[in-house]
Tab-separated table of N, CA and C in Angstrom:
chain	number	residue	atom	x	y	z
A	593	MET	N	6.682	36.411	-35.569
A	593	MET	CA	7.151	35.165	-35.005
A	593	MET	C	8.122	35.443	-33.859
A	594	LYS	N	8.908	36.505	-33.963
A	594	LYS	CA	9.850	36.834	-32.897
A	594	LYS	C	9.095	37.123	-31.599
A	595	LEU	N	7.964	37.805	-31.705
A	595	LEU	CA	7.169	38.084	-30.520
A	595	LEU	C	6.677	36.793	-29.885
A	596	LEU	N	6.256	35.835	-30.697
A	596	LEU	CA	5.806	34.548	-30.192
A	596	LEU	C	6.920	33.853	-29.413
A	597	SER	N	8.138	33.865	-29.960
A	597	SER	CA	9.244	33.190	-29.271
A	597	SER	C	9.617	33.910	-27.995
A	598	VAL	N	9.551	35.235	-27.981
A	598	VAL	CA	9.862	35.988	-26.764
A	598	VAL	C	8.842	35.667	-25.679
A	599	ILE	N	7.574	35.619	-26.045
A	599	ILE	CA	6.528	35.280	-25.083
A	599	ILE	C	6.714	33.854	-24.591
A	600	PHE	N	6.963	32.927	-25.500
A	600	PHE	CA	7.184	31.520	-25.174
A	600	PHE	C	8.357	31.378	-24.208
A	601	LEU	N	9.465	32.029	-24.528
A	601	LEU	CA	10.658	31.963	-23.686
A	601	LEU	C	10.411	32.617	-22.333
A	602	ALA	N	9.759	33.757	-22.305
A	602	ALA	CA	9.499	34.456	-21.046
A	602	ALA	C	8.624	33.628	-20.113
A	603	ILE	N	7.594	33.016	-20.645
A	603	ILE	CA	6.712	32.195	-19.814
A	603	ILE	C	7.459	30.995	-19.280
A	604	PHE	N	8.205	30.313	-20.135
A	604	PHE	CA	8.915	29.116	-19.694
A	604	PHE	C	9.981	29.456	-18.655
A	605	VAL	N	10.789	30.463	-18.948
A	605	VAL	CA	11.880	30.817	-18.033
A	605	VAL	C	11.328	31.313	-16.704
A	606	SER	N	10.254	32.084	-16.720
A	606	SER	CA	9.714	32.592	-15.466
A	606	SER	C	9.153	31.481	-14.594
A	607	THR	N	8.667	30.417	-15.201
A	607	THR	CA	8.139	29.306	-14.404
A	607	THR	C	9.222	28.340	-13.966
A	608	HIS	N	10.415	28.442	-14.549
A	608	HIS	CA	11.516	27.549	-14.212
A	608	HIS	C	12.760	28.314	-13.776
A	609	ALA	N	12.583	29.518	-13.287
A	609	ALA	CA	13.725	30.351	-12.902
A	609	ALA	C	14.480	29.739	-11.735
A	610	SER	N	15.786	29.921	-11.764
A	610	SER	CA	16.626	29.459	-10.670
A	610	SER	C	17.829	30.362	-10.580
A	611	ALA	N	18.683	30.084	-9.625
A	611	ALA	CA	19.878	30.880	-9.413
A	611	ALA	C	21.042	30.396	-10.276
A	612	GLU	N	20.769	29.600	-11.313
A	612	GLU	CA	21.824	29.070	-12.149
A	612	GLU	C	22.534	30.199	-12.891
A	613	GLU	N	23.828	30.006	-13.093
A	613	GLU	CA	24.645	30.977	-13.800
A	613	GLU	C	24.302	30.970	-15.285
A	614	LYS	N	24.209	32.169	-15.879
A	614	LYS	CA	23.938	32.256	-17.309
A	614	LYS	C	25.182	31.881	-18.099
A	615	LEU	N	24.946	31.288	-19.254
A	615	LEU	CA	26.026	30.885	-20.140
A	615	LEU	C	26.260	31.972	-21.188
A	616	ASP	N	27.445	32.010	-21.760
A	616	ASP	CA	27.792	32.992	-22.770
A	616	ASP	C	27.273	32.532	-24.137
A	617	CYS	N	26.222	33.172	-24.619
A	617	CYS	CA	25.591	32.783	-25.884
A	617	CYS	C	26.536	32.932	-27.075
A	618	GLU	N	27.532	33.802	-26.991
A	618	GLU	CA	28.501	33.958	-28.075
A	618	GLU	C	29.237	32.652	-28.352
A	619	ASN	N	29.378	31.809	-27.319
A	619	ASN	CA	30.048	30.518	-27.514
A	619	ASN	C	29.293	29.600	-28.450
A	620	LEU	N	28.005	29.841	-28.650
A	620	LEU	CA	27.208	28.980	-29.533
A	620	LEU	C	27.533	29.219	-31.008
A	621	VAL	N	28.012	30.406	-31.331
A	621	VAL	CA	28.319	30.736	-32.717
A	621	VAL	C	29.461	29.847	-33.213
A	622	GLY	N	29.230	29.174	-34.341
A	622	GLY	CA	30.227	28.287	-34.927
A	622	GLY	C	29.577	27.018	-35.433
A	623	THR	N	30.402	26.046	-35.787
A	623	THR	CA	29.929	24.770	-36.334
A	623	THR	C	30.191	23.658	-35.329
A	624	TRP	N	29.156	22.886	-35.053
A	624	TRP	CA	29.173	21.834	-34.043
A	624	TRP	C	28.861	20.488	-34.684
A	625	VAL	N	29.439	19.418	-34.146
A	625	VAL	CA	29.122	18.065	-34.610
A	625	VAL	C	28.827	17.175	-33.406
A	626	GLY	N	27.986	16.186	-33.635
A	626	GLY	CA	27.649	15.246	-32.576
A	626	GLY	C	26.900	14.058	-33.138
A	627	SER	N	26.581	13.124	-32.257
A	627	SER	CA	25.816	11.953	-32.677
A	627	SER	C	25.040	11.397	-31.491
A	628	SER	N	24.019	10.635	-31.804
A	628	SER	CA	23.235	9.950	-30.779
A	628	SER	C	22.491	8.805	-31.445
A	629	PHE	N	22.088	7.837	-30.650
A	629	PHE	CA	21.276	6.752	-31.186
A	629	PHE	C	19.817	7.083	-30.934
A	630	GLU	N	19.015	7.029	-31.970
A	630	GLU	CA	17.591	7.330	-31.875
A	630	GLU	C	16.828	6.012	-31.799
A	631	TYR	N	16.439	5.644	-30.592
A	631	TYR	CA	15.787	4.352	-30.374
A	631	TYR	C	14.436	4.239	-31.059
A	632	ASN	N	13.711	5.362	-31.149
A	632	ASN	CA	12.368	5.286	-31.740
A	632	ASN	C	12.394	4.982	-33.235
A	633	ILE	N	13.521	5.228	-33.907
A	633	ILE	CA	13.632	4.875	-35.322
A	633	ILE	C	14.798	3.908	-35.568
A	634	GLU	N	15.386	3.435	-34.492
A	634	GLU	CA	16.483	2.455	-34.534
A	634	GLU	C	17.570	2.865	-35.523
A	635	SER	N	18.056	4.090	-35.371
A	635	SER	CA	19.082	4.621	-36.264
A	635	SER	C	20.113	5.426	-35.492
A	636	GLN	N	21.325	5.412	-36.008
A	636	GLN	CA	22.369	6.283	-35.504
A	636	GLN	C	22.204	7.631	-36.185
A	637	LYS	N	22.128	8.695	-35.388
A	637	LYS	CA	21.980	10.039	-35.941
A	637	LYS	C	23.288	10.790	-35.743
A	638	THR	N	23.831	11.342	-36.816
A	638	THR	CA	24.951	12.267	-36.714
A	638	THR	C	24.450	13.615	-37.209
A	639	PHE	N	25.030	14.671	-36.679
A	639	PHE	CA	24.565	15.985	-37.093
A	639	PHE	C	25.693	16.992	-37.108
A	640	GLN	N	25.521	17.979	-37.959
A	640	GLN	CA	26.396	19.139	-37.993
A	640	GLN	C	25.495	20.360	-37.959
A	641	SER	N	25.735	21.239	-36.990
A	641	SER	CA	24.926	22.435	-36.800
A	641	SER	C	25.822	23.659	-36.885
A	642	THR	N	25.410	24.635	-37.674
A	642	THR	CA	26.138	25.897	-37.757
A	642	THR	C	25.222	27.011	-37.276
A	643	PHE	N	25.651	27.682	-36.210
A	643	PHE	CA	24.925	28.822	-35.662
A	643	PHE	C	25.704	30.083	-36.031
A	644	ASN	N	25.071	30.950	-36.789
A	644	ASN	CA	25.711	32.176	-37.257
A	644	ASN	C	25.438	33.339	-36.308
A	645	LYS	N	26.361	34.290	-36.298
A	645	LYS	CA	26.265	35.447	-35.407
A	645	LYS	C	25.004	36.279	-35.681
A	646	ASP	N	24.509	36.233	-36.919
A	646	ASP	CA	23.325	37.019	-37.285
A	646	ASP	C	22.008	36.375	-36.847
A	647	GLY	N	22.083	35.237	-36.126
A	647	GLY	CA	20.873	34.592	-35.625
A	647	GLY	C	20.280	33.556	-36.553
A	648	THR	N	20.965	33.221	-37.630
A	648	THR	CA	20.502	32.163	-38.522
A	648	THR	C	21.242	30.863	-38.200
A	649	PHE	N	20.675	29.743	-38.620
A	649	PHE	CA	21.342	28.460	-38.428
A	649	PHE	C	21.083	27.549	-39.617
A	650	GLU	N	21.965	26.567	-39.762
A	650	GLU	CA	21.795	25.480	-40.721
A	650	GLU	C	22.193	24.197	-40.019
A	651	MET	N	21.427	23.143	-40.225
A	651	MET	CA	21.720	21.841	-39.627
A	651	MET	C	21.572	20.757	-40.689
A	652	VAL	N	22.448	19.764	-40.606
A	652	VAL	CA	22.360	18.586	-41.466
A	652	VAL	C	22.354	17.369	-40.550
A	653	PHE	N	21.319	16.547	-40.683
A	653	PHE	CA	21.184	15.319	-39.908
A	653	PHE	C	21.342	14.138	-40.855
A	654	ASN	N	22.109	13.147	-40.429
A	654	ASN	CA	22.243	11.905	-41.184
A	654	ASN	C	21.792	10.763	-40.286
A	655	PHE	N	20.945	9.898	-40.835
A	655	PHE	CA	20.424	8.753	-40.097
A	655	PHE	C	20.860	7.479	-40.804
A	656	ALA	N	21.440	6.540	-40.054
A	656	ALA	CA	21.883	5.269	-40.642
A	656	ALA	C	21.436	4.130	-39.726
A	657	ASN	N	20.836	3.097	-40.330
A	657	ASN	CA	20.385	1.950	-39.525
A	657	ASN	C	20.945	0.622	-40.026
A	658	GLY	N	21.951	0.667	-40.906
A	658	GLY	CA	22.538	-0.560	-41.431
A	658	GLY	C	21.856	-1.067	-42.685
A	659	VAL	N	20.674	-0.554	-42.982
A	659	VAL	CA	19.939	-0.963	-44.178
A	659	VAL	C	19.859	0.209	-45.158
A	660	SER	N	19.532	1.375	-44.625
A	660	SER	CA	19.414	2.554	-45.475
A	660	SER	C	19.954	3.777	-44.734
A	661	ASP	N	20.341	4.766	-45.501
A	661	ASP	CA	20.813	6.031	-44.955
A	661	ASP	C	19.877	7.134	-45.438
A	662	GLU	N	19.605	8.087	-44.540
A	662	GLU	CA	18.775	9.231	-44.906
A	662	GLU	C	19.446	10.491	-44.408
A	663	SER	N	19.161	11.592	-45.076
A	663	SER	CA	19.724	12.874	-44.698
A	663	SER	C	18.608	13.907	-44.651
A	664	GLN	N	18.741	14.871	-43.760
A	664	GLN	CA	17.745	15.933	-43.647
A	664	GLN	C	18.474	17.236	-43.366
A	665	LYS	N	18.105	18.293	-44.082
A	665	LYS	CA	18.673	19.621	-43.868
A	665	LYS	C	17.607	20.528	-43.296
A	666	GLU	N	18.018	21.363	-42.345
A	666	GLU	CA	17.114	22.325	-41.726
A	666	GLU	C	17.802	23.679	-41.655
A	667	SER	N	17.004	24.736	-41.686
A	667	SER	CA	17.542	26.078	-41.497
A	667	SER	C	16.470	26.966	-40.890
A	668	GLY	N	16.932	28.061	-40.309
A	668	GLY	CA	16.003	28.990	-39.686
A	668	GLY	C	16.725	29.998	-38.828
A	669	LEU	N	16.106	30.342	-37.705
A	669	LEU	CA	16.604	31.376	-36.802
A	669	LEU	C	16.768	30.820	-35.397
A	670	TRP	N	17.694	31.407	-34.623
A	670	TRP	CA	17.888	30.996	-33.237
A	670	TRP	C	18.036	32.225	-32.353
A	671	GLU	N	17.655	32.045	-31.077
A	671	GLU	CA	17.797	33.083	-30.051
A	671	GLU	C	18.289	32.422	-28.774
A	672	CYS	N	19.081	33.133	-27.996
A	672	CYS	CA	19.635	32.594	-26.756
A	672	CYS	C	19.495	33.630	-25.654
A	673	ASP	N	19.135	33.159	-24.455
A	673	ASP	CA	19.030	34.080	-23.321
A	673	ASP	C	20.054	33.795	-22.228
A	674	GLY	N	20.984	32.887	-22.480
A	674	GLY	CA	21.988	32.547	-21.482
A	674	GLY	C	21.728	31.222	-20.795
A	675	ARG	N	20.569	30.649	-20.963
A	675	ARG	CA	20.247	29.323	-20.431
A	675	ARG	C	19.438	28.524	-21.444
A	676	TYR	N	18.539	29.200	-22.138
A	676	TYR	CA	17.659	28.547	-23.098
A	676	TYR	C	17.932	29.063	-24.506
A	677	VAL	N	17.793	28.163	-25.478
A	677	VAL	CA	17.917	28.529	-26.884
A	677	VAL	C	16.605	28.166	-27.568
A	678	VAL	N	16.012	29.150	-28.227
A	678	VAL	CA	14.809	28.931	-29.015
A	678	VAL	C	15.245	28.772	-30.462
A	679	VAL	N	14.819	27.680	-31.096
A	679	VAL	CA	15.163	27.394	-32.488
A	679	VAL	C	13.878	27.478	-33.311
A	680	HIS	N	13.879	28.381	-34.286
A	680	HIS	CA	12.751	28.551	-35.216
A	680	HIS	C	13.146	27.865	-36.519
A	681	THR	N	12.669	26.669	-36.745
A	681	THR	CA	12.980	25.968	-37.991
A	681	THR	C	12.000	26.437	-39.054
A	682	LEU	N	12.548	26.966	-40.160
A	682	LEU	CA	11.722	27.518	-41.226
A	682	LEU	C	11.760	26.687	-42.505
A	683	ILE	N	12.846	25.915	-42.689
A	683	ILE	CA	12.994	25.066	-43.871
A	683	ILE	C	13.459	23.688	-43.415
A	684	VAL	N	12.779	22.623	-43.877
A	684	VAL	CA	13.213	21.241	-43.658
A	684	VAL	C	13.230	20.565	-45.020
A	685	SER	N	14.414	20.139	-45.440
A	685	SER	CA	14.572	19.456	-46.733
A	685	SER	C	13.847	20.195	-47.854
A	686	GLU	N	14.090	21.498	-47.950
A	686	GLU	CA	13.570	22.389	-48.988
A	686	GLU	C	12.078	22.691	-48.889
A	687	SER	N	11.418	22.242	-47.827
A	687	SER	CA	9.997	22.567	-47.624
A	687	SER	C	9.869	23.615	-46.522
A	688	GLU	N	8.984	24.581	-46.723
A	688	GLU	CA	8.751	25.597	-45.704
A	688	GLU	C	7.934	25.004	-44.561
A	689	VAL	N	8.385	25.266	-43.329
A	689	VAL	CA	7.704	24.809	-42.125
A	689	VAL	C	7.761	25.935	-41.104
A	690	GLU	N	7.099	25.765	-39.985
A	690	GLU	CA	7.211	26.693	-38.862
A	690	GLU	C	7.214	25.894	-37.584
A	691	TYR	N	8.405	25.464	-37.159
A	691	TYR	CA	8.568	24.748	-35.900
A	691	TYR	C	9.310	25.651	-34.930
A	692	VAL	N	8.879	25.646	-33.689
A	692	VAL	CA	9.594	26.366	-32.639
A	692	VAL	C	9.906	25.361	-31.547
A	693	ASP	N	11.196	25.190	-31.263
A	693	ASP	CA	11.630	24.263	-30.223
A	693	ASP	C	12.498	24.994	-29.218
A	694	LEU	N	12.456	24.526	-27.977
A	694	LEU	CA	13.195	25.134	-26.885
A	694	LEU	C	14.196	24.127	-26.347
A	695	TYR	N	15.436	24.570	-26.164
A	695	TYR	CA	16.501	23.726	-25.634
A	695	TYR	C	17.089	24.390	-24.396
A	696	GLU	N	17.257	23.608	-23.350
A	696	GLU	CA	17.924	24.091	-22.142
A	696	GLU	C	19.387	23.699	-22.228
A	697	TYR	N	20.261	24.685	-22.088
A	697	TYR	CA	21.699	24.424	-22.136
A	697	TYR	C	22.221	24.212	-20.730
A	698	LEU	N	22.808	23.049	-20.524
A	698	LEU	CA	23.365	22.687	-19.225
A	698	LEU	C	24.835	23.075	-19.138
A	699	GLU	N	25.530	23.000	-20.279
A	699	GLU	CA	26.930	23.431	-20.384
A	699	GLU	C	27.124	24.041	-21.757
A	700	LEU	N	27.912	25.112	-21.815
A	700	LEU	CA	28.253	25.733	-23.086
A	700	LEU	C	29.589	26.439	-22.921
A	701	THR	N	30.605	25.887	-23.573
A	701	THR	CA	31.926	26.506	-23.580
A	701	THR	C	32.284	26.836	-25.021
A	702	SER	N	33.485	27.296	-25.252
A	702	SER	CA	33.897	27.631	-26.610
A	702	SER	C	34.095	26.382	-27.475
A	703	SER	N	34.108	25.171	-26.856
A	703	SER	CA	34.346	23.961	-27.638
A	703	SER	C	33.400	22.794	-27.331
A	704	TYR	N	32.512	22.941	-26.349
A	704	TYR	CA	31.646	21.826	-25.930
A	704	TYR	C	30.284	22.371	-25.521
A	705	ARG	N	29.240	21.591	-25.838
A	705	ARG	CA	27.901	21.952	-25.374
A	705	ARG	C	27.137	20.695	-24.978
A	706	LYS	N	26.325	20.858	-23.945
A	706	LYS	CA	25.444	19.795	-23.453
A	706	LYS	C	24.088	20.448	-23.227
A	707	TYR	N	23.054	19.861	-23.814
A	707	TYR	CA	21.739	20.490	-23.784
A	707	TYR	C	20.657	19.428	-23.905
A	708	ARG	N	19.422	19.852	-23.651
A	708	ARG	CA	18.300	18.926	-23.796
A	708	ARG	C	17.095	19.679	-24.345
A	709	ALA	N	16.284	18.932	-25.053
A	709	ALA	CA	15.053	19.493	-25.592
A	709	ALA	C	14.021	19.581	-24.470
A	710	VAL	N	13.358	20.705	-24.390
A	710	VAL	CA	12.237	20.876	-23.461
A	710	VAL	C	11.085	21.463	-24.269
A	711	LEU	N	9.912	20.959	-24.003
A	711	LEU	CA	8.724	21.392	-24.746
A	711	LEU	C	8.918	21.233	-26.248
A	712	ALA	N	9.587	20.154	-26.635
A	712	ALA	CA	9.861	19.921	-28.057
A	712	ALA	C	8.610	19.448	-28.778
A	713	ASN	N	8.611	19.658	-30.064
A	713	ASN	CA	7.512	19.262	-30.929
A	713	ASN	C	7.713	17.791	-31.299
A	714	CYS	N	7.519	16.887	-30.350
A	714	CYS	CA	7.851	15.467	-30.526
A	714	CYS	C	7.011	14.771	-31.597
A	715	ASP	N	5.856	15.297	-31.926
A	715	ASP	CA	5.035	14.672	-32.964
A	715	ASP	C	5.609	14.902	-34.359
A	716	ASP	N	6.314	16.013	-34.549
A	716	ASP	CA	6.796	16.378	-35.872
A	716	ASP	C	8.302	16.268	-36.050
A	717	VAL	N	9.069	16.239	-34.962
A	717	VAL	CA	10.522	16.249	-35.056
A	717	VAL	C	11.058	14.908	-34.587
A	718	VAL	N	11.755	14.203	-35.479
A	718	VAL	CA	12.282	12.884	-35.142
A	718	VAL	C	13.396	13.019	-34.112
A	719	GLY	N	13.226	12.387	-32.966
A	719	GLY	CA	14.303	12.272	-31.998
A	719	GLY	C	14.369	13.304	-30.906
A	720	ASP	N	13.977	14.546	-31.147
A	720	ASP	CA	14.129	15.596	-30.145
A	720	ASP	C	12.960	15.603	-29.174
A	721	CYS	N	12.909	14.635	-28.296
A	721	CYS	CA	11.821	14.595	-27.334
A	721	CYS	C	12.304	15.074	-25.972
A	722	ASN	N	11.362	15.528	-25.189
A	722	ASN	CA	11.664	16.162	-23.918
A	722	ASN	C	12.585	15.333	-23.042
A	723	GLY	N	13.591	15.994	-22.489
A	723	GLY	CA	14.480	15.379	-21.522
A	723	GLY	C	15.697	14.687	-22.089
A	724	LYS	N	15.730	14.362	-23.366
A	724	LYS	CA	16.885	13.668	-23.939
A	724	LYS	C	18.093	14.607	-23.966
A	725	LEU	N	19.228	14.100	-23.476
A	725	LEU	CA	20.450	14.897	-23.453
A	725	LEU	C	21.226	14.744	-24.747
A	726	TYR	N	21.792	15.844	-25.221
A	726	TYR	CA	22.626	15.854	-26.406
A	726	TYR	C	23.953	16.520	-26.047
A	727	GLU	N	25.011	16.063	-26.694
A	727	GLU	CA	26.326	16.651	-26.526
A	727	GLU	C	26.950	16.818	-27.892
A	728	SER	N	27.742	17.863	-28.058
A	728	SER	CA	28.461	18.056	-29.302
A	728	SER	C	29.701	18.891	-29.061
A	729	VAL	N	30.586	18.875	-30.039
A	729	VAL	CA	31.833	19.626	-29.953
A	729	VAL	C	31.919	20.581	-31.139
A	730	LYS	N	32.601	21.697	-30.910
A	730	LYS	CA	32.758	22.702	-31.960
A	730	LYS	C	33.947	22.341	-32.831
A	731	ILE	N	33.745	22.428	-34.148
A	731	ILE	CA	34.843	22.170	-35.087
A	731	ILE	C	35.312	23.437	-35.794
A	732	HIS	N	34.522	24.517	-35.787
A	732	HIS	CA	34.914	25.804	-36.383
A	732	HIS	C	34.365	26.924	-35.544
């Protein structure tokens, strides 16, 4: 699977290369929180994402629409090249899956990140569709 993500990342980055400055991937390590409104499911989404130094991650998403609340947990592996982050989701709510999503990071500091999904698996992943901007802050 790592080879697949390297090939995927290499093809995408080579077709979208620019003179943009690379970001420090070490800044991604830690726990982040954020929220957004998901219009396609008419719910407020809050999330907490933990990116570990060993390349693993855990995410918890909470969706609330005023009538019902839902929660979803995800875990897997992540890779960063200084502009793009490839997320390999291997577990969703205790079920084994194999999703690979690509995120372009527009800003990444030790306390703030701004990014967007590109080439996202929009048929299977609620909310992460191409071009949508996300922002979050680091809490740990």
